[in-house]
PDB file of C-alpha atoms in Angstrom:
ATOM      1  CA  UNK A   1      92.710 -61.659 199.066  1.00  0.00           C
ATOM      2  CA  UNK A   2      94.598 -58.942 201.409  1.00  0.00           C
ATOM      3  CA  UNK A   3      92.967 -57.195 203.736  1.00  0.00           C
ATOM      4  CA  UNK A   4      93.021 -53.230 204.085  1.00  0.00           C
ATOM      5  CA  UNK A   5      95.385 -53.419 206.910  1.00  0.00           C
ATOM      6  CA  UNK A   6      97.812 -55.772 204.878  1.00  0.00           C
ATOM      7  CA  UNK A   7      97.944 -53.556 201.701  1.00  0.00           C
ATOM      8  CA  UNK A   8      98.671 -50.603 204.015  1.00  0.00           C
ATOM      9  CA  UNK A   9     101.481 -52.521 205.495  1.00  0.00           C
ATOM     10  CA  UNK A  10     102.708 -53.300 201.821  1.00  0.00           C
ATOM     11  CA  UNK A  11     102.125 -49.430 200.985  1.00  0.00           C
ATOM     12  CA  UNK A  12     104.681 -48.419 203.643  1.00  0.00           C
ATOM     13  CA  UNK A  13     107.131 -51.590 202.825  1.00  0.00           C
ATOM     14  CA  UNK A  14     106.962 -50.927 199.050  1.00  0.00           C
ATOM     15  CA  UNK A  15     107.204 -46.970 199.388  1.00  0.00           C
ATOM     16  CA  UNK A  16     111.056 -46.538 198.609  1.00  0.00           C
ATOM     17  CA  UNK A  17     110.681 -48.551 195.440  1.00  0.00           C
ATOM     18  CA  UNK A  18     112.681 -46.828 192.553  1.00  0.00           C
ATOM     19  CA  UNK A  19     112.423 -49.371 189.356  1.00  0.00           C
ATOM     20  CA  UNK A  20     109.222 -50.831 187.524  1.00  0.00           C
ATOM     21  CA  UNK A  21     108.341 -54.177 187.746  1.00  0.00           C
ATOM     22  CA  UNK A  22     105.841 -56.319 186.308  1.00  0.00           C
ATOM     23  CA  UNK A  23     104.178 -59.706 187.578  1.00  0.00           C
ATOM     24  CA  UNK A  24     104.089 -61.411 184.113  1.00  0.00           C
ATOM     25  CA  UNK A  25     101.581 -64.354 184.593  1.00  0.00           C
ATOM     26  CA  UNK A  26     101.152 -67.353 182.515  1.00  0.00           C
ATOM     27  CA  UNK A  27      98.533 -69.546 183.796  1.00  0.00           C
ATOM     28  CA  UNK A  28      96.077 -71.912 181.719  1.00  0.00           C
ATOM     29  CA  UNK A  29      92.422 -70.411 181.264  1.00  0.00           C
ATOM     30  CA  UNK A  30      91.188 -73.321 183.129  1.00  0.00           C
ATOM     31  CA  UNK A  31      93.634 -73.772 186.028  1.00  0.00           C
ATOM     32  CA  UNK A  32      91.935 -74.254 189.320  1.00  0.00           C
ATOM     33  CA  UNK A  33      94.428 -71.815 190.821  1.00  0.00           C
ATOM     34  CA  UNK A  34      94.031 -69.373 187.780  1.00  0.00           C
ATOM     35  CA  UNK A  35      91.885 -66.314 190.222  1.00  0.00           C
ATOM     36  CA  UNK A  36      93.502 -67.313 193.374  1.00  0.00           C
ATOM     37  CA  UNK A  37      97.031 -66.148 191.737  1.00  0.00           C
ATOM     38  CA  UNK A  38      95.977 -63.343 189.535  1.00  0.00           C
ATOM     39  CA  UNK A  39      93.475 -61.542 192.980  1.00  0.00           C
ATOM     40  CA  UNK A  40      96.765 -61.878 195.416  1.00  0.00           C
ATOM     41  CA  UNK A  41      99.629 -60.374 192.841  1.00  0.00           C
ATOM     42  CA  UNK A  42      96.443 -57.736 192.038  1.00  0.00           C
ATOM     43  CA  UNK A  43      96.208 -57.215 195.342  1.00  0.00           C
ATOM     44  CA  UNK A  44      99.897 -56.574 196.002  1.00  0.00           C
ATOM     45  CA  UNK A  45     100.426 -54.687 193.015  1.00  0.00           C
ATOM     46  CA  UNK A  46      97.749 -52.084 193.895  1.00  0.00           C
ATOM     47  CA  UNK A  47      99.875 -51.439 196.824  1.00  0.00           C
ATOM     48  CA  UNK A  48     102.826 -49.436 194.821  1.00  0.00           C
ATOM     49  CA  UNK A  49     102.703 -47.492 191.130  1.00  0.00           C
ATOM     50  CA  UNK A  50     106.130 -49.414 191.141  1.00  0.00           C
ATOM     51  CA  UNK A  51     104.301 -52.902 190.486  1.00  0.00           C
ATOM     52  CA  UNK A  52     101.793 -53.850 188.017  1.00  0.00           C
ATOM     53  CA  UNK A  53     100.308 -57.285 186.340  1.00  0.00           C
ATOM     54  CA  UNK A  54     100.392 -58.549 182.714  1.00  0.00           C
ATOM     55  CA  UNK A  55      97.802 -61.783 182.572  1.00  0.00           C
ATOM     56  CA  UNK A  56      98.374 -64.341 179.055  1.00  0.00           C
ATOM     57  CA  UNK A  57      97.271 -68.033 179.180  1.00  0.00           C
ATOM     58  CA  UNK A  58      99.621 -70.401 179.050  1.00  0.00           C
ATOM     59  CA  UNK A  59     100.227 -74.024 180.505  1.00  0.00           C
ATOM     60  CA  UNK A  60     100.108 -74.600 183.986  1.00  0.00           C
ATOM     61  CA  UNK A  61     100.285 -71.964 186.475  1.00  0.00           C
ATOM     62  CA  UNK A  62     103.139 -69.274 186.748  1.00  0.00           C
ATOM     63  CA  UNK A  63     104.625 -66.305 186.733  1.00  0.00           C
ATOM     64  CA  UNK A  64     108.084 -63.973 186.438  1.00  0.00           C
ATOM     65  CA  UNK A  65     109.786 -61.194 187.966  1.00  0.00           C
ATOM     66  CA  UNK A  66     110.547 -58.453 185.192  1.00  0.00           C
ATOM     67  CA  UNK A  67     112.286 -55.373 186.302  1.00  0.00           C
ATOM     68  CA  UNK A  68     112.150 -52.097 183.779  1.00  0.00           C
ATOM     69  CA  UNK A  69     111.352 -54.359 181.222  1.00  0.00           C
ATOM     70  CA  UNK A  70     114.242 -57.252 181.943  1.00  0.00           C
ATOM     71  CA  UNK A  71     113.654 -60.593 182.615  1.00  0.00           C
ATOM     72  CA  UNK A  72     115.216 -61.201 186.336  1.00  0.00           C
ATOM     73  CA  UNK A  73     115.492 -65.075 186.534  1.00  0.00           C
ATOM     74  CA  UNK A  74     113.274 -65.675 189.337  1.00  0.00           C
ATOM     75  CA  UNK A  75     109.855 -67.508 188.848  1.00  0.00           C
ATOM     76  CA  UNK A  76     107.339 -68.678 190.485  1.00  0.00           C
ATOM     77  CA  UNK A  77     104.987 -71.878 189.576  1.00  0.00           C
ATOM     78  CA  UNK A  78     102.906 -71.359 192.719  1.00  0.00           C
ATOM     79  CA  UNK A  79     100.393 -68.924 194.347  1.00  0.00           C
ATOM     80  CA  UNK A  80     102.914 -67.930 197.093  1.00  0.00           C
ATOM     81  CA  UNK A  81     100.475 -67.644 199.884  1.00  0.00           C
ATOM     82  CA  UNK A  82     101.283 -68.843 203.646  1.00  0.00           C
ATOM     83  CA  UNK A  83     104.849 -69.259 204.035  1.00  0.00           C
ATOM     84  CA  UNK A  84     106.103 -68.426 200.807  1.00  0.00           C
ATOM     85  CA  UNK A  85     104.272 -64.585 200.768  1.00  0.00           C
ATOM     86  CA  UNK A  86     107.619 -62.636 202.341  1.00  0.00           C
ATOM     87  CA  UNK A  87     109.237 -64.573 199.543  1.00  0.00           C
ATOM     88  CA  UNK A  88     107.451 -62.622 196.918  1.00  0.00           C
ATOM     89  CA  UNK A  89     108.124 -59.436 199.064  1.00  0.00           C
ATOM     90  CA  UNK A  90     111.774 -60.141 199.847  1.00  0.00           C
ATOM     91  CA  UNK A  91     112.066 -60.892 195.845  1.00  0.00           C
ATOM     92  CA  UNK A  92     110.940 -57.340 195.148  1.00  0.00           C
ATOM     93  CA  UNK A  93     112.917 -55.748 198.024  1.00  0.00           C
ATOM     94  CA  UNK A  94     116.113 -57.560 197.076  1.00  0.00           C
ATOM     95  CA  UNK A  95     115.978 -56.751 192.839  1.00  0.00           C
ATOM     96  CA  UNK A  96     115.719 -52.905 194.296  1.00  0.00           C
ATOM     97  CA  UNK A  97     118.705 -52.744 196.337  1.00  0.00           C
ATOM     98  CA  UNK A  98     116.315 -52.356 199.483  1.00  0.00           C
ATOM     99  CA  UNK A  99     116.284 -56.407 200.988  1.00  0.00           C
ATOM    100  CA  UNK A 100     117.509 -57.035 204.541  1.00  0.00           C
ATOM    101  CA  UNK A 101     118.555 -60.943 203.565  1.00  0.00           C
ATOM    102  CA  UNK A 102     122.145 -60.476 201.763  1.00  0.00           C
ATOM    103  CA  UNK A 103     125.004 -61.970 203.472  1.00  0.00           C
ATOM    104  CA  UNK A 104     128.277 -59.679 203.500  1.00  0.00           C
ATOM    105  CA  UNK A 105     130.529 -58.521 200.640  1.00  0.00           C
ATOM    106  CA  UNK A 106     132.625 -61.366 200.784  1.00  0.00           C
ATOM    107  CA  UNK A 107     130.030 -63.863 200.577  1.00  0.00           C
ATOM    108  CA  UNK A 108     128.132 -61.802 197.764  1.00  0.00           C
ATOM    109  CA  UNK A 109     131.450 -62.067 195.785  1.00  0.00           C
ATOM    110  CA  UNK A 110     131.649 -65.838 195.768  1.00  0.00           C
ATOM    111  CA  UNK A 111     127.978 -65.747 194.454  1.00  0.00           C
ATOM    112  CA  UNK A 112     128.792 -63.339 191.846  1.00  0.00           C
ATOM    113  CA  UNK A 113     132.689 -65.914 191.037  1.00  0.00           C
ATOM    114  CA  UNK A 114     129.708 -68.725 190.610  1.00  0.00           C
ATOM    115  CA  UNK A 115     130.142 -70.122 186.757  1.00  0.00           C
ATOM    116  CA  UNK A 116     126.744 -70.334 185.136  1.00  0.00           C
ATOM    117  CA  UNK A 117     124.694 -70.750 183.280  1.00  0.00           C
ATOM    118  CA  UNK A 118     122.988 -72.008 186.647  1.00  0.00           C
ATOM    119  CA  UNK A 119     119.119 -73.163 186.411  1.00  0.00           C
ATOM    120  CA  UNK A 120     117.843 -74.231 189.796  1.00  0.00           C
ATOM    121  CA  UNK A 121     114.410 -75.580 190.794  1.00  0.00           C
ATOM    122  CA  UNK A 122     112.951 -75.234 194.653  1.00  0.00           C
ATOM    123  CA  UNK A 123     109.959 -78.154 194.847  1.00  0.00           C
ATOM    124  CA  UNK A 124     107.994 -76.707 198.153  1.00  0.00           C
ATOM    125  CA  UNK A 125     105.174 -77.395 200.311  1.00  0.00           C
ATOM    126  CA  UNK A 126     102.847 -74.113 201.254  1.00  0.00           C
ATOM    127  CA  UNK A 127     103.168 -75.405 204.824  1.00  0.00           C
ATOM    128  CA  UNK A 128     106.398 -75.880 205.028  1.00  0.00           C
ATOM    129  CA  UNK A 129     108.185 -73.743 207.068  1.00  0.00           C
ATOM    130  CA  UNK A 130     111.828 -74.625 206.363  1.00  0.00           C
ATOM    131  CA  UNK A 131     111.246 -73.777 202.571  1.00  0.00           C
ATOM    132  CA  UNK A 132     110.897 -70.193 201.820  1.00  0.00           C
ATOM    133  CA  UNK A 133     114.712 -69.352 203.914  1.00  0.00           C
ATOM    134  CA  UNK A 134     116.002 -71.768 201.088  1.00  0.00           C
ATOM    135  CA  UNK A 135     113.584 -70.068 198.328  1.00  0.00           C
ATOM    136  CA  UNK A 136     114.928 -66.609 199.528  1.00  0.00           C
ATOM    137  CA  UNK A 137     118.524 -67.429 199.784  1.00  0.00           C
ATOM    138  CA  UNK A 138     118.241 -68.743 196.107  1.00  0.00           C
ATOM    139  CA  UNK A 139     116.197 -65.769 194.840  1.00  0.00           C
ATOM    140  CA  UNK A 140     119.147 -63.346 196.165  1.00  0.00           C
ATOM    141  CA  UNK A 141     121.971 -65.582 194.771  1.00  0.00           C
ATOM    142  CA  UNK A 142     119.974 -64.741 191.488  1.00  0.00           C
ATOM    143  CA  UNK A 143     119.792 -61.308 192.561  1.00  0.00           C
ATOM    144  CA  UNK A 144     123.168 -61.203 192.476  1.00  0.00           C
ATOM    145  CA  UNK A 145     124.286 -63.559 189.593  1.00  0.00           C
ATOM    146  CA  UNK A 146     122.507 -62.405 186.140  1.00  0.00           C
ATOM    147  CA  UNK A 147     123.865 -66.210 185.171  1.00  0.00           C
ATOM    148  CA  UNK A 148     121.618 -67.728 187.769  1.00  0.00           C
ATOM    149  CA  UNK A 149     117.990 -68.254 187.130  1.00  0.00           C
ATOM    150  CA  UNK A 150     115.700 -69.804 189.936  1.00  0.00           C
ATOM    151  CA  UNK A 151     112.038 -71.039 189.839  1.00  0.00           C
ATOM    152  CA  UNK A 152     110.265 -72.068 193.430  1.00  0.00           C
ATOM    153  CA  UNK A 153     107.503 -74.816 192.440  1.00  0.00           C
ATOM    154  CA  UNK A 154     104.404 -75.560 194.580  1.00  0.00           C
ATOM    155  CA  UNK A 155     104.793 -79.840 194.525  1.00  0.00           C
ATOM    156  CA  UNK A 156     101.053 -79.928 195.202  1.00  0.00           C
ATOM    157  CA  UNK A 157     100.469 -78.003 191.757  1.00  0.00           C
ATOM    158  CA  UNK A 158     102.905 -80.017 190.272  1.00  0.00           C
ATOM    159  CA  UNK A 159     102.521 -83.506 191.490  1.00  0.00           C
ATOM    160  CA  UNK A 160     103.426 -85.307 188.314  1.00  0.00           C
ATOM    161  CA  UNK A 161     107.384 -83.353 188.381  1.00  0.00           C
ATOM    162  CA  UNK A 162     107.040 -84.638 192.184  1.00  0.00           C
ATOM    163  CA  UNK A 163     106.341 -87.862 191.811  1.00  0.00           C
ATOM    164  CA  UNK A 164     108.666 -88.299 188.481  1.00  0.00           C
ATOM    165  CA  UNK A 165     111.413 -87.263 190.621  1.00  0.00           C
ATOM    166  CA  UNK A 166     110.901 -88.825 193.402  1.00  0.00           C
ATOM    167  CA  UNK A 167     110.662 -86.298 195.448  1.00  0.00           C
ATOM    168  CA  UNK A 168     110.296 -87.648 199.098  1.00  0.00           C
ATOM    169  CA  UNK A 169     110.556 -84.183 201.203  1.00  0.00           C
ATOM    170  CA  UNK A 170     110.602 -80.543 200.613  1.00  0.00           C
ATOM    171  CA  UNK A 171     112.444 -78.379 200.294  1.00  0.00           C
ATOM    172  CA  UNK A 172     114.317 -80.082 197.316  1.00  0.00           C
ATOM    173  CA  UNK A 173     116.438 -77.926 195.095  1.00  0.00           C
ATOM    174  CA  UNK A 174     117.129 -79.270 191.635  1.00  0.00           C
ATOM    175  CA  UNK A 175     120.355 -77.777 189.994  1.00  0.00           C
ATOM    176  CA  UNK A 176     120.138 -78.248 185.890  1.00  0.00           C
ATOM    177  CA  UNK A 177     118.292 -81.442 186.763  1.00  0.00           C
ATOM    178  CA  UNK A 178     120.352 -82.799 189.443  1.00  0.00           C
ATOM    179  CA  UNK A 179     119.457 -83.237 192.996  1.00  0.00           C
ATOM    180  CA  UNK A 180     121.653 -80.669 194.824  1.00  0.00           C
ATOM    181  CA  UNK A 181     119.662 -80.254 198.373  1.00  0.00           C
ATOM    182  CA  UNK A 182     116.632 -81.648 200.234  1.00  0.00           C
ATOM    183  CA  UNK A 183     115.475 -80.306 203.616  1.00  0.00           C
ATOM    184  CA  UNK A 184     116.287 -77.408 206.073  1.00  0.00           C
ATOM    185  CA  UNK A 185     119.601 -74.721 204.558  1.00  0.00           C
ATOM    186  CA  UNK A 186     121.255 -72.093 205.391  1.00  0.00           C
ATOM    187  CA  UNK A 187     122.809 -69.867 202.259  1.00  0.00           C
ATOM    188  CA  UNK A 188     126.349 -70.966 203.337  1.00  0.00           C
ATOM    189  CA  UNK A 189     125.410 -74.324 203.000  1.00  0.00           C
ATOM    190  CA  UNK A 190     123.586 -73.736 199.635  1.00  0.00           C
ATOM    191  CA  UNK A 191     126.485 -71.684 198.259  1.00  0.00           C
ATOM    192  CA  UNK A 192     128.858 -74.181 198.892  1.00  0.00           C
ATOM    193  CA  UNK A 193     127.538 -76.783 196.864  1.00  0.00           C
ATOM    194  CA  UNK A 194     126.845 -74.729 193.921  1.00  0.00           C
ATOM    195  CA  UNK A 195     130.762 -73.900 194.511  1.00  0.00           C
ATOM    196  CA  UNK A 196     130.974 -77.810 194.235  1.00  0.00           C
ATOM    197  CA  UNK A 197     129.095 -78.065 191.201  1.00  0.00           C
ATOM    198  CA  UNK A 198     129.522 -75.345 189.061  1.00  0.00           C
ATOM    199  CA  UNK A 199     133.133 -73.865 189.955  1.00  0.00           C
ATOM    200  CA  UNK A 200     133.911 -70.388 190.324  1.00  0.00           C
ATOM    201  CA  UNK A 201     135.348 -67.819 188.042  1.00  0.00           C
ATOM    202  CA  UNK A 202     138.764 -66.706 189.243  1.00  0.00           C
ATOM    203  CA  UNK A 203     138.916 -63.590 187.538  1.00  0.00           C
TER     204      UNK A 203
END
């Protein structure tokens, strides 16, 4: 899947690593998709001793995030090729303290005030090139908010979800079920509605 100058690149990026994580893949023994995702996070994971793979069949086609043995609330039901790879990267960077994509201190706080439990859903498109700044922007709010839990979904792997919600463009970001954003955000904009949703925590 990667070529040798690609996993060197990911050698050097993943080289200040400090915790153990595991790509923990689900995926159904006869899913069309079922090598494609198990050679790329292979791939990647050769790239550090920090990363490894655990493979079990399951339904459809996914796979979590677990850091030194904790679950971290991100997921992804999707190969994340194309756009969507410096997702996966920025996912890994971010849970070790090392991603370049956090807002400041203040803004961090108002994440971490959020009132969960918060379960949000990112339907996206491969191709699409507005989706993985509001994939990454959700992945760090649940980087910083153990009560947040985010899953990005590939619609084309999903099409029944898409079409049962009526999903007409993508990004769309599903907050415990309801339609919170479609389209282009920033994480100011994203934050502010899960502000509107959810409430914060004044303490």
């Amino acid at each position: 899947m990667l070529d040798s100058a690609m996993k060197d690149q990911l050698s050097g990026i993943f080289s200040g690593l400090v915790s153990q994580y595991v790509f923990d893949i689900q995926v159904a023994p006869d899913h069309e998709s079922r090598q494609e995702l198990i050679d790329l996070l292979g791939d990647v994971a050769s790239c550090s001793d920090h990363l490894s793979c655990s493979v079990a069949d399951g339904e459809g086609l996914q796979f979590t995030i677990v850091k030194d043995g904790m679950p971290t609330g991100i997921r992804f039901r999707a190969v994340p090729n194309g756009h969507e790879f410096t997702s996966l990267l920025l996912a890994i960077l971010n849970l070790d303290g090392k991603g370049k994509n956090f807002p400041d201190e203040a803004v961090c706080n108002r994440v971490k005030a959020l009132k969960g439990p918060i379960h949000l859903v990112t339907y996206v498109s491969l191709t699409c090139t507005n989706c993985p700044d509001v994939v990454q922007a959700l992945n760090a709010m649940t980087t910083l908010n153990p009560s947040i839990t985010h899953e990005m979904v590939d619609g084309a792997l999903y099409q029944d979800e898409v079409d049962a919600l009526k999903i007409q463009g993508v990004p769309s970001v599903f907050a415990d079920g309801k339609l919170l954003h479609v389209g282009r955000g920033e994480f100011g904009e994203l934050l502010a509605k899960l502000e509107a949703q959810y409430g914060i925590d004044e303490t």
